[in-house]
Amino acid sequence: MSVITGISASQGVAIGKVFLKKEEQVRVPIYTLAEAEIPKEIARLKEGLDKTAQALQNLHDKAKADVGEDEARIFDVHRMLLLDDEFVEHIETTIQNERVNAEEAVAVTEEVFANMFANMEDAYLRERAADIKDISKRLILNLLGQEEKSVAGIDYEAIIVAKDLYPSDTIQINKNFVKGLITLEGGKMSHTAILARTMQLPAVVGVGEAGDEIQEGDILILDAKKGEIIINPSEAEIEEFKKKQAEFEAYQQELLKYIGTESVTSDGQHIEICANIGRPSDVPAVLENDAEGVGLFRSEFLYMDSPEMPTEEEQYQAYKIAVEGLGGKRVIIRTLDVGGDKEIPYLNIPKEENPFLGYRAVRVCLEMKDLFKTQLRALLRSSVHGKLAIMIPMIISVDEVRRSKELIAECKAELLAEGVAVSDDIEVGIMIETPAAVMVADLLAKEVDFFSVGTNDLTQYILAADRMNPKIADLYDTCNPAVLRAIKKVADDAHEAGIWIGICGESGADTRLTGFFAAIGIDELSVSPSSVLEVRKTVQSINAAEQKANLHQNWNI
Amino acid sequence: MKSIEMSITNEAGIHARPAGEIVKKAKEFSSTINISKDGKAVGATKLMSLLSLGVKQGDVVTITAEGDDEEAAAEAIAHVIRTEH
């Protein structure tokens, strides 16, 4: 046995057999055909095409039923590319002219088209090279009569080990069998990490080269909280693990007692505990964990999971599911937060030296007004199904807030003129995640209905410490007094202006800080669904007045 | 021959989905339909070629149709480009 470590991406422990999801190298056989064999070979190709197209159709239908049309669309695009006349003709011509078998003809064709896309200037089109490779691989495997290695087919208690997982993989995960996730790449905020937290799956990410040691069929123990992986554990370690698992389950069981209880400190101060989500399909987890609302719906996943711009109607349907699903509890949807570490190929935003200080979030939206208005219209339309609030990210000035509010008003007027209903009671708030917003929080508070502190970015901006850089990981400290003083100033400014303030970054779930938040009068904490009950338990255990009296002593404030 | 020149207003240009819709529509007509940008013309029934044009927002493309139903064909393709996002 050996032990390797990575970055903790979620909670929980798991044991399972390795399912290795590698970039598979398909061995393509090459042989020459006799003239007379060619028609038979072309018929075999057609059969393979049919089978592959059907498989893609099935994937599309399953994804559509499980997670919605948006995330299913990638399979539709793949099917269109597969059945494209040019692609098929190129394969047929290669079989005829080169007298080679269908598999080799597909491989030759794949290279021609993938290269064509890979050499294009446009970032969106370059991504299509990966699509060509994907469909070609599927087709070759079908021609060879080999099963595709898909996570959907896992039928034993498994831990998936992959370089990274893509949305098309993750939507196929069956939680009855998949017990944990390990990725060699990615950080705490990677797609896989966020998904694991929402799905409440134990996950360790960013394992690096150490992960290469893991072989197909190995037994792994995964301690997600510690970020630790034990490869082929001994009997004693399995025993130890079982104890831990029982403890974790007992703790989870104990937390269930907090369902239906109030999030009130021992001296009667109420702190609303809401959930952060990324997709409409996360709504059940919000309800199961008894969150008091959605404090952050990250809308960018609608854009990132899709090969192209989601339409107003598609966005409306997604927002509607969340707004309606919460049955009148508030749902705060954050407008598109692209840029920084979140790239959306089809927007063609050029690479920047300093993406976290660059063209991102509201800066993009205020310039690409059509894009912003499409989202705002979809949001406003969803407002009639429950209690919607809109939140704008990356604000640094009053001017940005005013321009955003003008666009919201403009969209609302347009919709009303078109005879579309819009709620009259939509709160508009902003993320406080830049030092600039902290400094002018008093001015911003006069413009909006609420603040929500994005502690992940705020911490890195205040401390000038990149949260992705492992070398300075110790500097990135969410409990640093500089960060906490900034949050306290913002809370004071918010309350002075009579608006409410929440926390929606990772700090919100950090129970070391719950006392601090209570002391400065934070009104709402928004955390991943799986953390709601733990935070509620912590809130109930603290005395806010006591925390307030000890603010200076505890936190150097 | 019928020809229509139009500029692309869709923010993402002619990306995968609109291109797919163009191909489907083009196959409904007997005319030969081409779409060209900067002098490079491709058949409207060919998805990969269509994508490879790399049409972006603000680009000007020309639709040409030749055949019995050229008038309707060119109009129909222009309609798809205008409305499919």
XYZ file of C-alpha atoms in Angstrom:
642
model
C 0.000 0.000 0.000
C 0.976 3.609 -0.397
C -0.566 6.939 0.418
C -0.886 9.913 -1.890
C -2.437 13.278 -1.222
C -4.261 15.938 -3.155
C -6.586 18.843 -2.565
C -9.723 18.188 -0.557
C -12.676 19.019 -2.775
C -15.510 17.810 -0.569
C -16.309 15.868 2.596
C -16.764 12.241 3.372
C -14.871 8.994 3.058
C -15.214 6.214 0.531
C -13.794 2.845 -0.393
C -14.013 1.409 -3.852
C -12.355 -0.230 -6.803
C -10.590 2.018 -9.279
C -12.363 2.897 -12.490
C -9.614 4.467 -14.574
C -10.980 7.033 -16.997
C -7.897 7.679 -19.086
C -7.622 9.333 -22.427
C -7.911 5.950 -24.065
C -5.568 5.117 -26.880
C -7.582 3.073 -29.327
C -5.476 0.630 -31.304
C -6.609 1.021 -34.897
C -5.997 -2.058 -37.068
C -4.882 -1.414 -40.656
C -5.406 -3.862 -43.508
C -5.802 -3.704 -47.280
C -9.003 -4.769 -48.980
C -9.534 -6.550 -52.237
C -11.567 -4.599 -54.801
C -14.535 -6.920 -54.254
C -14.543 -6.363 -50.502
C -15.104 -2.611 -50.752
C -18.944 -2.558 -50.923
C -19.093 -4.853 -47.899
C -16.727 -2.567 -46.022
C -18.844 0.488 -46.818
C -21.932 -1.342 -45.593
C -20.052 -2.133 -42.376
C -19.178 1.566 -42.032
C -22.840 2.533 -42.436
C -23.779 0.073 -39.749
C -21.173 1.571 -37.429
C -22.442 5.060 -38.163
C -26.009 4.034 -37.379
C -24.997 2.395 -34.145
C -22.921 5.371 -33.044
C -25.640 7.860 -33.983
C -28.134 5.819 -31.977
C -25.780 5.730 -28.988
C -25.425 9.511 -29.142
C -29.179 9.875 -29.401
C -29.587 7.707 -26.302
C -27.001 9.733 -24.409
C -28.826 12.888 -25.422
C -32.185 11.564 -24.267
C -30.818 10.303 -20.984
C -28.983 13.553 -20.287
C -32.072 15.532 -21.208
C -34.205 13.571 -18.769
C -31.597 13.697 -15.996
C -30.231 17.194 -16.210
C -32.058 19.081 -18.935
C -31.788 20.017 -22.579
C -28.938 22.469 -22.012
C -26.431 19.928 -20.885
C -27.740 17.346 -23.320
C -27.097 19.485 -26.370
C -23.439 18.499 -26.699
C -24.556 15.012 -27.769
C -26.823 16.457 -30.425
C -23.972 18.474 -31.870
C -21.823 15.340 -31.850
C -24.461 13.387 -33.728
C -24.730 16.121 -36.355
C -20.972 16.136 -36.850
C -20.874 12.336 -37.085
C -23.536 12.224 -39.777
C -22.166 15.206 -41.680
C -22.032 14.434 -45.431
C -18.488 15.634 -45.765
C -17.192 13.584 -42.874
C -18.939 10.426 -44.090
C -17.937 10.999 -47.718
C -14.316 11.455 -46.729
C -14.351 8.101 -44.941
C -16.036 6.352 -47.884
C -13.629 7.857 -50.390
C -10.703 6.776 -48.266
C -12.017 3.194 -48.152
C -12.515 3.203 -51.926
C -9.337 4.948 -53.029
C -6.888 3.614 -50.459
C -8.568 0.205 -50.183
C -8.238 0.284 -46.418
C -10.538 -0.957 -43.685
C -13.217 1.324 -42.239
C -11.428 1.889 -38.902
C -8.286 3.154 -40.614
C -10.372 5.315 -42.958
C -12.053 6.914 -39.933
C -8.669 7.540 -38.308
C -7.353 9.211 -41.476
C -10.487 11.333 -41.752
C -10.346 12.255 -38.079
C -6.865 13.632 -38.560
C -7.845 15.720 -41.578
C -10.814 17.372 -39.884
C -9.345 17.661 -36.399
C -6.293 19.402 -37.868
C -8.503 21.724 -39.830
C -10.179 22.881 -36.620
C -7.084 22.759 -34.432
C -5.347 25.290 -36.663
C -8.123 27.846 -36.602
C -7.740 31.225 -34.974
C -11.095 31.154 -33.273
C -11.062 29.602 -29.783
C -14.576 28.198 -30.158
C -13.680 26.404 -33.374
C -10.421 25.065 -31.972
C -12.528 23.326 -29.334
C -14.340 21.500 -32.126
C -11.154 19.502 -32.823
C -11.807 17.703 -29.547
C -15.351 16.954 -30.707
C -14.069 15.398 -33.948
C -11.685 13.200 -31.965
C -14.460 12.227 -29.600
C -16.899 11.134 -32.321
C -14.160 9.358 -34.285
C -13.179 7.371 -31.212
C -16.780 6.371 -30.618
C -17.171 5.327 -34.235
C -13.947 3.288 -34.304
C -14.871 1.498 -31.081
C -18.278 0.663 -32.516
C -16.710 -0.654 -35.718
C -14.405 -2.838 -33.659
C -17.369 -4.047 -31.670
C -15.713 -2.779 -28.501
C -17.576 -1.227 -25.646
C -16.934 2.369 -25.014
C -15.519 2.972 -21.581
C -18.129 5.243 -20.165
C -18.688 6.083 -16.516
C -22.362 5.373 -17.175
C -21.601 1.659 -17.378
C -20.080 1.358 -13.891
C -21.904 -1.391 -12.021
C -19.680 -1.929 -8.988
C -18.678 0.271 -6.057
C -16.134 2.416 -7.806
C -13.906 5.406 -7.363
C -13.396 7.196 -10.655
C -9.812 8.270 -11.328
C -9.355 10.667 -14.251
C -7.098 13.409 -15.500
C -10.131 15.638 -15.296
C -13.830 15.017 -15.727
C -15.993 16.809 -18.230
C -19.636 17.766 -17.952
C -20.494 14.969 -20.392
C -18.878 12.487 -17.955
C -20.281 13.885 -14.771
C -23.880 13.871 -15.923
C -23.566 10.120 -16.443
C -22.432 9.334 -12.914
C -24.702 6.921 -11.093
C -24.383 7.591 -7.372
C -25.552 4.088 -6.513
C -22.210 2.778 -7.707
C -19.808 5.701 -7.879
C -18.526 6.349 -4.362
C -15.842 8.920 -4.988
C -13.892 10.983 -7.506
C -10.181 11.599 -7.933
C -8.744 13.916 -10.556
C -5.092 14.493 -11.305
C -5.766 18.067 -12.366
C -7.944 20.856 -11.043
C -8.240 22.766 -7.799
C -10.812 23.448 -5.120
C -12.849 25.516 -7.543
C -12.609 23.195 -10.561
C -15.711 21.910 -12.243
C -15.280 18.458 -10.699
C -14.747 19.872 -7.202
C -17.842 22.040 -7.264
C -19.892 19.221 -8.702
C -18.648 16.791 -6.054
C -19.726 19.151 -3.288
C -23.135 19.558 -4.807
C -23.571 15.825 -5.401
C -22.168 15.149 -1.913
C -19.571 12.780 -3.313
C -16.187 12.421 -1.600
C -13.574 13.889 -3.954
C -9.873 14.678 -4.015
C -8.567 16.799 -6.883
C -5.176 18.043 -8.084
C -3.374 14.846 -7.125
C -0.793 15.482 -9.840
C 1.658 12.914 -11.142
C 1.334 10.876 -7.954
C -1.999 9.736 -9.381
C -0.229 7.838 -12.142
C 0.605 5.244 -9.521
C -3.054 4.225 -9.365
C -3.839 1.194 -11.528
C -7.083 -0.188 -12.854
C -8.601 -2.547 -10.301
C -6.725 -1.149 -7.282
C -8.703 -0.760 -4.098
C -8.684 2.802 -2.796
C -9.648 4.423 0.444
C -10.535 8.041 -0.057
C -10.553 10.485 2.832
C -11.902 13.547 1.073
C -11.681 15.923 4.003
C -7.969 15.207 4.512
C -7.324 14.962 0.777
C -5.764 11.558 1.348
C -5.844 8.443 -0.815
C -4.655 5.033 0.373
C -3.838 2.659 -2.472
C -4.457 -1.037 -1.771
C -4.897 -0.679 1.990
C -4.057 -3.396 4.523
C -6.700 -5.185 6.601
C -5.943 -2.869 9.514
C -6.414 0.203 7.371
C -9.707 -1.069 6.054
C -10.820 -1.550 9.669
C -9.685 1.972 10.522
C -11.560 3.239 7.480
C -14.745 1.472 8.457
C -14.580 3.155 11.849
C -14.170 6.529 10.192
C -16.992 5.851 7.799
C -19.257 4.895 10.668
C -18.299 8.097 12.490
C -18.963 10.192 9.407
C -22.320 8.512 8.889
C -23.235 8.937 12.543
C -22.313 12.611 12.270
C -24.447 12.974 9.136
C -27.247 11.226 10.951
C -26.907 13.568 13.899
C -27.051 16.556 11.554
C -30.427 15.388 10.265
C -31.827 16.403 13.656
C -31.310 20.008 12.600
C -33.766 19.726 9.731
C -36.735 21.906 10.484
C -34.998 23.710 13.350
C -34.278 27.430 13.262
C -30.923 28.963 12.526
C -30.800 31.047 15.667
C -27.932 31.660 18.077
C -28.341 30.723 21.735
C -29.172 34.371 22.451
C -31.788 34.636 19.728
C -30.022 36.168 16.734
C -31.294 34.733 13.459
C -28.859 34.000 10.625
C -30.466 32.783 7.454
C -28.667 29.743 6.015
C -28.995 29.324 2.286
C -27.395 27.115 -0.335
C -25.045 27.742 -3.253
C -25.946 25.932 -6.461
C -24.716 25.759 -10.033
C -27.528 24.002 -11.846
C -31.261 23.584 -11.732
C -30.642 19.899 -10.973
C -29.129 20.926 -7.612
C -32.510 22.081 -6.307
C -33.428 18.735 -4.667
C -30.212 18.851 -2.586
C -31.159 22.354 -1.407
C -34.543 21.161 -0.239
C -33.276 17.915 1.314
C -30.822 19.849 3.449
C -33.507 22.298 4.527
C -31.757 25.447 3.272
C -33.720 28.647 3.776
C -33.224 29.723 0.182
C -30.624 29.850 -2.549
C -27.992 32.446 -1.717
C -26.010 31.970 -4.888
C -26.991 30.341 -8.162
C -23.846 30.500 -10.312
C -25.336 31.007 -13.730
C -22.062 30.534 -15.622
C -22.465 26.759 -15.672
C -25.340 27.192 -18.083
C -22.829 28.834 -20.381
C -19.842 26.604 -19.651
C -21.636 23.283 -20.099
C -23.029 24.325 -23.426
C -21.091 24.282 -26.703
C -22.775 27.532 -27.635
C -24.632 30.473 -26.184
C -27.741 29.387 -24.241
C -30.806 31.180 -25.583
C -33.166 33.341 -23.548
C -35.722 30.538 -23.538
C -33.221 27.908 -22.360
C -32.000 30.180 -19.591
C -35.551 31.021 -18.597
C -36.388 27.314 -18.281
C -33.329 26.731 -16.087
C -33.998 29.712 -13.812
C -37.665 28.820 -13.627
C -36.865 25.350 -12.258
C -34.872 26.915 -9.420
C -37.210 29.830 -8.680
C -40.309 27.628 -8.804
C -38.593 24.739 -7.006
C -37.816 26.830 -3.932
C -41.539 27.478 -3.495
C -41.390 31.131 -2.520
C -38.050 31.078 -0.723
C -35.607 33.584 -2.134
C -33.365 32.495 -5.023
C -30.412 34.793 -5.708
C -29.128 34.279 -9.225
C -25.753 35.750 -10.015
C -25.372 37.153 -13.518
C -22.674 35.704 -15.754
C -19.278 35.624 -14.045
C -17.013 34.723 -16.957
C -13.262 35.359 -17.081
C -10.720 34.785 -14.355
C -10.490 31.011 -14.102
C -13.752 30.481 -15.976
C -13.375 30.302 -19.715
C -16.223 30.103 -22.207
C -14.770 29.239 -25.612
C -17.488 30.654 -27.848
C -17.284 34.119 -26.299
C -13.831 34.417 -27.837
C -12.352 36.369 -24.981
C -8.620 36.559 -25.688
C -6.165 35.117 -23.187
C -4.894 37.730 -20.767
C -1.706 38.175 -18.757
C -3.715 38.769 -15.623
C -7.192 37.303 -16.012
C -8.217 37.964 -12.398
C -7.506 41.646 -12.934
C -8.867 41.661 -16.439
C -11.906 41.423 -18.609
C -14.368 39.461 -16.524
C -17.856 39.270 -15.037
C -19.770 42.562 -15.073
C -17.022 44.130 -17.180
C -17.844 41.673 -19.966
C -21.602 41.984 -19.462
C -21.639 45.780 -19.637
C -19.763 45.648 -22.912
C -21.532 42.669 -24.514
C -24.903 44.212 -23.848
C -26.864 41.769 -26.011
C -25.479 38.858 -24.046
C -26.285 40.578 -20.745
C -29.780 41.569 -21.835
C -30.573 38.016 -22.962
C -29.729 36.828 -19.458
C -31.562 39.663 -17.716
C -34.700 39.057 -19.773
C -34.614 35.336 -18.928
C -34.144 36.201 -15.242
C -36.973 38.727 -15.187
C -39.299 36.279 -16.912
C -38.545 33.657 -14.252
C -39.445 36.113 -11.467
C -43.162 35.391 -11.663
C -42.603 31.792 -10.518
C -41.378 32.624 -7.020
C -39.025 35.010 -5.256
C -36.116 35.985 -7.474
C -33.187 38.226 -6.578
C -30.509 39.309 -9.061
C -26.881 39.684 -8.042
C -24.118 41.375 -10.067
C -20.515 40.132 -9.585
C -17.127 41.938 -9.570
C -18.457 45.426 -8.872
C -15.879 48.167 -8.231
C -17.930 51.332 -8.632
C -21.310 52.985 -8.252
C -21.288 53.621 -11.989
C -21.258 49.881 -12.782
C -24.190 49.323 -10.447
C -26.190 52.128 -12.021
C -25.501 50.925 -15.557
C -26.512 47.373 -14.609
C -29.694 48.625 -12.968
C -30.507 50.694 -16.061
C -30.226 47.575 -18.217
C -32.450 45.645 -15.817
C -35.020 48.457 -16.015
C -34.718 48.531 -19.799
C -35.311 44.772 -20.081
C -38.243 44.971 -17.711
C -39.844 47.786 -19.740
C -39.335 45.800 -22.944
C -40.923 42.688 -21.483
C -43.889 44.583 -20.080
C -44.381 46.269 -23.472
C -44.383 42.793 -25.051
C -47.080 41.790 -22.594
C -44.783 39.480 -20.593
C -45.333 39.472 -16.835
C -42.488 40.454 -14.497
C -42.606 40.483 -10.700
C -42.571 43.895 -9.013
C -40.637 42.563 -6.065
C -37.166 41.650 -7.296
C -34.242 42.509 -5.051
C -31.073 43.606 -6.830
C -27.788 43.150 -5.024
C -24.080 42.987 -5.663
C -21.149 40.793 -4.801
C -18.560 42.438 -2.597
C -15.351 40.799 -3.747
C -12.995 43.627 -4.655
C -11.088 45.945 -2.306
C -12.655 48.820 -4.271
C -16.161 47.683 -3.366
C -15.106 47.440 0.287
C -13.795 50.996 0.272
C -16.956 52.468 -1.263
C -19.420 50.039 0.346
C -21.240 52.982 1.982
C -21.945 54.475 -1.452
C -22.842 51.121 -3.031
C -25.235 50.331 -0.181
C -27.416 53.261 -1.205
C -27.862 51.745 -4.674
C -28.818 48.136 -3.914
C -31.042 45.910 -1.791
C -28.327 43.628 -0.452
C -24.641 42.733 -0.391
C -23.159 39.262 -0.641
C -19.481 38.901 0.178
C -17.576 36.650 -2.232
C -14.846 35.671 0.207
C -12.847 33.574 -2.285
C -11.969 36.479 -4.537
C -12.029 39.083 -1.773
C -9.379 37.147 0.147
C -7.078 36.844 -2.825
C -7.502 40.483 -3.825
C -7.023 41.887 -0.324
C -4.007 39.689 0.424
C -2.641 39.957 -3.150
C -2.314 36.161 -2.997
C -3.335 34.001 -5.954
C -5.629 31.271 -4.672
C -4.515 28.908 -7.458
C -0.803 29.156 -6.645
C 0.216 26.280 -4.354
C 3.505 28.031 -3.460
C 1.701 30.750 -1.544
C -1.205 28.627 -0.356
C -0.318 29.543 3.238
C -0.734 33.259 2.477
C -4.234 32.721 1.181
C -5.848 32.816 4.619
C -9.545 33.581 4.845
C -9.145 34.292 8.580
C -6.462 36.952 8.063
C -7.432 40.079 10.064
C -7.121 42.217 6.918
C -9.867 40.154 5.280
C -12.050 40.047 8.394
C -11.727 43.794 8.952
C -12.824 44.374 5.359
C -15.886 42.161 5.878
C -16.730 43.973 9.114
C -16.525 47.375 7.395
C -18.848 46.205 4.644
C -21.311 44.776 7.191
C -21.318 48.057 9.123
C -21.883 50.061 5.924
C -24.707 47.746 4.860
C -26.495 47.985 8.187
C -25.966 51.749 8.330
C -27.830 52.001 5.013
C -30.507 49.580 6.183
C -29.755 46.750 3.760
C -28.925 43.144 4.544
C -25.620 41.369 3.989
C -24.711 37.750 3.309
C -21.591 35.667 2.765
C -21.503 33.396 -0.269
C -17.835 32.366 -0.481
C -16.263 29.238 0.981
C -15.779 31.070 4.320
C -19.512 30.900 4.889
C -19.196 27.172 5.601
C -16.032 27.540 7.688
C -17.353 26.908 11.176
C -14.290 28.581 12.705
C -15.736 31.839 11.379
C -19.424 31.383 12.237
C -18.940 33.189 15.570
C -17.249 36.085 13.816
C -20.090 36.384 11.321
C -22.651 36.366 14.124
C -20.653 39.017 16.005
C -20.688 41.474 13.100
C -24.358 40.849 12.377
C -24.129 38.954 9.089
C -27.727 38.277 8.055
C -27.231 35.332 5.747
C -24.687 32.584 5.093
C -24.854 30.750 1.794
C -22.998 27.439 1.685
C -22.982 24.255 -0.374
C -26.135 22.202 0.271
C -24.141 19.549 2.142
C -22.881 22.145 4.658
C -26.229 23.738 5.545
C -26.995 21.567 8.556
C -23.473 21.687 9.954
C -23.513 25.485 9.832
C -26.965 25.570 11.407
C -25.724 23.346 14.239
C -22.809 25.751 14.772
C -25.053 28.820 14.758
C -27.260 27.268 17.426
C -24.218 26.545 19.590
C -22.897 30.096 19.739
C -23.815 33.164 21.724
C -23.718 36.222 19.463
C -23.359 38.785 22.269
C -20.422 36.893 23.710
C -18.815 36.682 20.282
C -19.316 40.409 19.839
C -17.682 41.191 23.167
C -14.669 39.077 22.220
C -14.368 40.344 18.656
C -11.111 42.143 19.265
C -9.597 39.422 21.366
C -10.547 36.594 19.012
C -9.966 38.207 15.665
C -7.747 41.233 16.271
C -10.509 43.580 15.207
C -29.136 32.666 -59.438
C -30.378 34.272 -56.257
C -27.932 35.887 -53.892
C -28.403 37.536 -50.495
C -25.740 39.411 -48.597
C -26.157 39.786 -44.862
C -24.159 40.684 -41.781
C -24.153 38.425 -38.749
C -25.766 39.863 -35.624
C -25.722 36.710 -33.508
C -23.084 37.188 -30.812
C -21.511 33.770 -31.253
C -21.513 33.902 -35.063
C -22.447 30.772 -37.015
C -21.550 28.220 -34.359
C -22.500 24.569 -34.130
C -26.246 24.769 -33.610
C -27.145 27.412 -36.214
C -24.797 25.645 -38.638
C -26.695 22.407 -38.016
C -30.004 24.154 -38.675
C -28.627 25.657 -41.898
C -27.603 22.180 -43.091
C -31.026 20.728 -42.301
C -32.800 23.577 -44.071
C -30.489 23.494 -47.114
C -31.267 19.811 -47.633
C -34.950 20.649 -48.070
C -34.219 22.378 -51.386
C -33.115 21.072 -54.756
C -31.031 24.164 -55.532
C -27.300 24.202 -54.940
C -26.761 26.581 -52.034
C -23.430 28.111 -51.090
C -22.409 30.390 -48.274
C -19.328 32.515 -48.691
C -17.206 34.763 -46.544
C -14.186 36.749 -47.720
C -14.296 35.027 -51.104
C -14.272 31.506 -49.645
C -17.458 29.615 -50.538
C -18.722 26.364 -49.015
C -21.773 24.206 -49.626
C -24.610 24.939 -47.200
C -25.242 21.216 -46.686
C -21.728 20.646 -45.359
C -21.531 21.152 -41.604
C -17.783 20.874 -41.149
C -17.011 23.289 -43.997
C -19.628 25.684 -42.739
C -18.074 25.689 -39.281
C -14.625 26.056 -40.781
C -15.629 29.404 -42.297
C -15.372 30.688 -38.732
C -18.188 33.207 -39.161
C -18.245 35.669 -36.277
C -20.531 38.443 -35.180
C -20.117 41.417 -37.519
C -18.916 39.314 -40.469
C -20.665 39.695 -43.817
C -21.674 36.495 -45.609
C -23.247 35.903 -48.997
C -25.821 33.197 -49.615
C -26.169 32.070 -53.205
C -28.685 29.560 -54.507
C -28.956 28.149 -58.003
C -31.724 25.856 -59.201
C -35.493 25.517 -59.512
C -36.289 26.769 -56.022
C -33.388 29.208 -55.675
C -35.524 32.144 -54.598
C -37.151 30.291 -51.700
C -33.941 28.471 -50.804
C -31.848 31.617 -50.348
C -34.607 33.285 -48.345
C -35.040 30.260 -46.104
C -31.323 30.065 -45.314
C -31.204 33.812 -44.622
C -34.120 33.348 -42.260
C -32.321 30.577 -40.363
C -29.201 32.740 -40.015
C -31.257 35.675 -38.782
C -33.286 33.748 -36.241
C -31.255 30.743 -35.050
C -29.068 31.543 -32.093
